[in-house]
Amino acid sequence: AQSVTQPDIHITVSEGASLELRCNYSYGATPYLFWYVQSPGQGLQLLLKYFSGDTLVQGIKGFEAEFKRSQSSFNLRKPSVHWSDAAEYFCAVGMKTSYDKVIFGPGTSLSVIP
Amino acid sequence: NAGVTQTPKFQVLKTGQSMTLQCAQDMNHEYMSWYRQDPGMGLRLIHYSVGAGITDQGEVPNGYNVSRSTTEDFPLRLLSAAPSQTSVYFCATERLGRIGGTQYFGPGTRLTVL
């Protein structure tokens, strides 16, 4: 069965520092992959997604993610973090054969030190 | 264009009480779903619908009922609330026909069952 792991429960970075959030998945075929962000008290917002093609995906708010098939990873990166990036980040994996089979990871909470 | 709306935002129930969580969308999306979010577990799919009159179970359907009489609305019913149903509930929608499409989330309903 497919699964998603986010090894870091909580990460703290200083404003202006670079950020990398890790995501690993388990799935027998090529998945489609998402990163969502959830600000406190809010719903989830899509940051970016990978479906096919270029393995480096650009998203909103200056985020990017790289799909590495050999490592079953889809890590999220940002070169310079802003205080407003403090939020919960969720990686998700979907099966191409079924729109409803989207599995979410447990989330990584990001704190930003001014 | 309100997107996805959920009511109420907060609710406290006693064990055994019933209630309905409302979800409405104005994007004419065929697909609607309900997730619950629990600490350290990400989002888990409860029920989903691909159109009016069509519903199906997700990963954790026990204790919940749904119906879809219109494209716009997808209520979630708890017939006899239990403390294990204390959670944050999110409704999401998606336009069908595009594998790997984007889900749009509502702001959530925080439910506490005493």
GROMACS .gro file of C-alpha atoms in nm:
model
  228
    1ALA     CA    1   0.000   0.000   0.000
    2GLN     CA    2   0.113   0.350  -0.068
    3SER     CA    3   0.236   0.565   0.219
    4VAL     CA    4   0.396   0.899   0.282
    5THR     CA    5   0.651   0.983   0.547
    6GLN     CA    6   0.774   1.322   0.656
    7PRO     CA    7   1.069   1.250   0.884
    8ASP     CA    8   1.074   1.590   1.052
    9ILE     CA    9   0.785   1.663   1.284
   10HIS     CA   10   0.904   2.015   1.357
   11ILE     CA   11   1.170   2.240   1.206
   12THR     CA   12   1.290   2.581   1.319
   13VAL     CA   13   1.483   2.812   1.089
   14SER     CA   14   1.594   3.172   1.102
   15GLU     CA   15   1.437   3.424   0.870
   16GLY     CA   16   1.643   3.449   0.553
   17ALA     CA   17   1.787   3.100   0.589
   18SER     CA   18   1.727   2.826   0.336
   19LEU     CA   19   1.472   2.554   0.396
   20GLU     CA   20   1.434   2.192   0.294
   21LEU     CA   21   1.140   1.978   0.406
   22ARG     CA   22   1.171   1.608   0.342
   23CYS     CA   23   0.909   1.377   0.198
   24ASN     CA   24   0.944   1.010   0.112
   25TYR     CA   25   0.677   0.793  -0.040
   26SER     CA   26   0.611   0.429  -0.099
   27TYR     CA   27   0.421   0.340  -0.411
   28GLY     CA   28   0.463   0.075  -0.677
   29ALA     CA   29   0.413   0.299  -0.977
   30THR     CA   30   0.498   0.657  -1.061
   31PRO     CA   31   0.282   0.869  -0.837
   32TYR     CA   32   0.167   1.222  -0.862
   33LEU     CA   33   0.292   1.431  -0.574
   34PHE     CA   34   0.175   1.741  -0.392
   35TRP     CA   35   0.289   1.982  -0.127
   36TYR     CA   36   0.022   2.169   0.067
   37VAL     CA   37   0.061   2.441   0.328
   38GLN     CA   38  -0.173   2.504   0.618
   39SER     CA   39  -0.156   2.831   0.807
   40PRO     CA   40  -0.291   2.832   1.163
   41GLY     CA   41  -0.668   2.796   1.168
   42GLN     CA   42  -0.689   2.771   0.792
   43GLY     CA   43  -0.754   2.505   0.534
   44LEU     CA   44  -0.487   2.358   0.309
   45GLN     CA   45  -0.350   2.545   0.011
   46LEU     CA   46  -0.166   2.380  -0.276
   47LEU     CA   47   0.197   2.493  -0.308
   48LEU     CA   48   0.296   2.278  -0.604
   49LYS     CA   49   0.245   1.943  -0.765
   50TYR     CA   50   0.432   1.698  -0.982
   51PHE     CA   51   0.248   1.498  -1.238
   52SER     CA   52   0.502   1.427  -1.511
   53GLY     CA   53   0.782   1.589  -1.704
   54ASP     CA   54   1.047   1.807  -1.546
   55THR     CA   55   1.137   1.668  -1.204
   56LEU     CA   56   1.204   2.015  -1.061
   57VAL     CA   57   0.871   2.181  -0.996
   58GLN     CA   58   0.817   2.547  -0.920
   59GLY     CA   59   0.532   2.652  -0.696
   60ILE     CA   60   0.380   2.956  -0.536
   61LYS     CA   61   0.545   3.172  -0.271
   62GLY     CA   62   0.895   3.095  -0.400
   63PHE     CA   63   0.885   2.723  -0.320
   64GLU     CA   64   1.019   2.445  -0.537
   65ALA     CA   65   1.035   2.068  -0.508
   66GLU     CA   66   1.237   1.799  -0.678
   67PHE     CA   67   1.109   1.452  -0.761
   68LYS     CA   68   1.381   1.189  -0.727
   69ARG     CA   69   1.252   0.854  -0.838
   70SER     CA   70   1.563   0.665  -0.724
   71GLN     CA   71   1.518   0.793  -0.370
   72SER     CA   72   1.136   0.793  -0.367
   73SER     CA   73   1.154   1.150  -0.247
   74PHE     CA   74   0.985   1.479  -0.318
   75ASN     CA   75   1.160   1.735  -0.098
   76LEU     CA   76   1.036   2.092  -0.072
   77ARG     CA   77   1.286   2.378  -0.078
   78LYS     CA   78   1.295   2.754  -0.044
   79PRO     CA   79   1.618   2.956  -0.071
   80SER     CA   80   1.520   3.227   0.178
   81VAL     CA   81   1.247   3.181   0.436
   82HIS     CA   82   1.015   3.464   0.539
   83TRP     CA   83   0.842   3.490   0.876
   84SER     CA   84   0.508   3.440   0.698
   85ASP     CA   85   0.618   3.091   0.591
   86ALA     CA   86   0.562   2.961   0.944
   87ALA     CA   87   0.293   2.697   0.897
   88GLU     CA   88   0.227   2.325   0.871
   89TYR     CA   89   0.341   2.158   0.550
   90PHE     CA   90   0.192   1.840   0.413
   91CYS     CA   91   0.328   1.614   0.143
   92ALA     CA   92   0.071   1.402  -0.040
   93VAL     CA   93   0.083   1.119  -0.287
   94GLY     CA   94  -0.186   1.033  -0.538
   95MET     CA   95  -0.245   0.734  -0.754
   96LYS     CA   96  -0.287   0.806  -1.122
   97THR     CA   97  -0.551   0.540  -1.156
   98SER     CA   98  -0.787   0.685  -0.898
   99TYR     CA   99  -0.855   1.047  -0.818
  100ASP     CA  100  -0.964   0.960  -0.466
  101LYS     CA  101  -0.653   0.779  -0.360
  102VAL     CA  102  -0.460   1.074  -0.223
  103ILE     CA  103  -0.258   0.990   0.086
  104PHE     CA  104  -0.130   1.269   0.309
  105GLY     CA  105   0.183   1.262   0.518
  106PRO     CA  106   0.172   1.350   0.889
  107GLY     CA  107   0.297   1.702   0.830
  108THR     CA  108   0.599   1.910   0.926
  109SER     CA  109   0.552   2.215   1.143
  110LEU     CA  110   0.778   2.507   1.048
  111SER     CA  111   0.871   2.782   1.291
  112VAL     CA  112   1.061   3.089   1.174
  113ILE     CA  113   1.283   3.290   1.407
  114PRO     CA  114   1.289   3.662   1.323
  115ASN     CA  115  -1.694   3.352  -0.559
  116ALA     CA  116  -1.672   3.206  -0.209
  117GLY     CA  117  -1.495   2.882  -0.305
  118VAL     CA  118  -1.549   2.615  -0.040
  119THR     CA  119  -1.735   2.710   0.276
  120GLN     CA  120  -1.786   2.508   0.592
  121THR     CA  121  -2.017   2.561   0.885
  122PRO     CA  122  -1.992   2.569   1.178
  123LYS     CA  123  -1.631   2.666   1.250
  124PHE     CA  124  -1.642   2.521   1.599
  125GLN     CA  125  -1.873   2.271   1.766
  126VAL     CA  126  -1.884   2.095   2.101
  127LEU     CA  127  -2.100   1.786   2.136
  128LYS     CA  128  -2.177   1.540   2.410
  129THR     CA  129  -2.130   1.170   2.349
  130GLY     CA  130  -2.430   1.029   2.167
  131GLN     CA  131  -2.550   1.356   2.018
  132SER     CA  132  -2.595   1.393   1.645
  133MET     CA  133  -2.503   1.678   1.417
  134THR     CA  134  -2.438   1.771   1.056
  135LEU     CA  135  -2.131   1.948   0.927
  136GLN     CA  136  -2.209   2.156   0.623
  137CYS     CA  137  -1.995   2.199   0.313
  138ALA     CA  138  -2.086   2.411   0.013
  139GLN     CA  139  -1.899   2.508  -0.301
  140ASP     CA  140  -1.968   2.747  -0.585
  141MET     CA  141  -1.705   2.623  -0.830
  142ASN     CA  142  -1.926   2.360  -0.994
  143HIS     CA  143  -1.675   2.089  -0.908
  144GLU     CA  144  -1.799   1.735  -0.946
  145TYR     CA  145  -1.576   1.583  -0.679
  146MET     CA  146  -1.627   1.660  -0.312
  147SER     CA  147  -1.472   1.492  -0.012
  148TRP     CA  148  -1.447   1.498   0.364
  149TYR     CA  149  -1.122   1.453   0.557
  150ARG     CA  150  -1.044   1.449   0.923
  151GLN     CA  151  -0.716   1.584   1.055
  152ASP     CA  152  -0.563   1.446   1.372
  153PRO     CA  153  -0.224   1.537   1.522
  154GLY     CA  154   0.061   1.339   1.371
  155MET     CA  155  -0.165   1.162   1.124
  156GLY     CA  156  -0.214   1.407   0.843
  157LEU     CA  157  -0.549   1.402   0.668
  158ARG     CA  158  -0.755   1.088   0.629
  159LEU     CA  159  -1.037   1.053   0.380
  160ILE     CA  160  -1.380   0.982   0.530
  161HIS     CA  161  -1.621   0.988   0.236
  162TYR     CA  162  -1.623   1.128  -0.112
  163SER     CA  163  -1.861   1.197  -0.400
  164VAL     CA  164  -1.813   1.223  -0.774
  165GLY     CA  165  -2.146   1.389  -0.838
  166ALA     CA  166  -2.501   1.433  -0.721
  167GLY     CA  167  -2.646   1.105  -0.600
  168ILE     CA  168  -2.309   0.927  -0.591
  169THR     CA  169  -2.107   0.873  -0.275
  170ASP     CA  170  -1.845   0.626  -0.159
  171GLN     CA  171  -1.638   0.543   0.145
  172GLY     CA  172  -1.285   0.656   0.207
  173GLU     CA  173  -1.028   0.531   0.454
  174VAL     CA  174  -1.218   0.600   0.780
  175PRO     CA  175  -1.595   0.600   0.710
  176ASN     CA  176  -1.727   0.439   1.029
  177GLY     CA  177  -1.954   0.663   1.232
  178TYR     CA  178  -2.019   0.905   0.947
  179ASN     CA  179  -2.286   0.935   0.680
  180VAL     CA  180  -2.299   1.153   0.371
  181SER     CA  181  -2.539   1.236   0.091
  182ARG     CA  182  -2.509   1.445  -0.223
  183SER     CA  183  -2.841   1.575  -0.348
  184THR     CA  184  -2.692   1.874  -0.533
  185THR     CA  185  -2.359   1.959  -0.693
  186GLU     CA  186  -2.306   2.240  -0.444
  187ASP     CA  187  -2.360   2.071  -0.110
  188PHE     CA  188  -2.202   1.772   0.064
  189PRO     CA  189  -2.306   1.744   0.430
  190LEU     CA  190  -2.136   1.509   0.675
  191ARG     CA  191  -2.353   1.356   0.944
  192LEU     CA  192  -2.250   1.216   1.279
  193LEU     CA  193  -2.541   1.005   1.400
  194SER     CA  194  -2.407   0.932   1.749
  195ALA     CA  195  -2.095   1.127   1.831
  196ALA     CA  196  -1.807   0.959   2.014
  197PRO     CA  197  -1.495   1.113   2.175
  198SER     CA  198  -1.286   0.942   1.905
  199GLN     CA  199  -1.450   1.175   1.653
  200THR     CA  200  -1.292   1.479   1.813
  201SER     CA  201  -1.097   1.621   1.524
  202VAL     CA  202  -1.074   1.895   1.266
  203TYR     CA  203  -1.284   1.823   0.959
  204PHE     CA  204  -1.206   1.954   0.614
  205CYS     CA  205  -1.416   1.952   0.303
  206ALA     CA  206  -1.240   1.957  -0.033
  207THR     CA  207  -1.348   1.981  -0.396
  208GLU     CA  208  -1.189   1.905  -0.729
  209ARG     CA  209  -1.281   1.931  -1.094
  210LEU     CA  210  -1.291   1.584  -1.240
  211GLY     CA  211  -1.142   1.471  -1.566
  212ARG     CA  212  -0.790   1.574  -1.478
  213ILE     CA  213  -0.580   1.313  -1.305
  214GLY     CA  214  -0.353   1.485  -1.060
  215GLY     CA  215  -0.586   1.780  -1.034
  216THR     CA  216  -0.591   2.030  -0.752
  217GLN     CA  217  -0.809   1.992  -0.447
  218TYR     CA  218  -0.953   2.308  -0.292
  219PHE     CA  219  -1.004   2.295   0.082
  220GLY     CA  220  -1.251   2.469   0.307
  221PRO     CA  221  -1.139   2.642   0.629
  222GLY     CA  222  -1.235   2.346   0.847
  223THR     CA  223  -1.467   2.264   1.137
  224ARG     CA  224  -1.314   2.196   1.477
  225LEU     CA  225  -1.528   1.938   1.659
  226THR     CA  226  -1.494   1.837   2.021
  227VAL     CA  227  -1.692   1.545   2.160
  228LEU     CA  228  -1.708   1.526   2.537
   0.00000   0.00000   0.00000
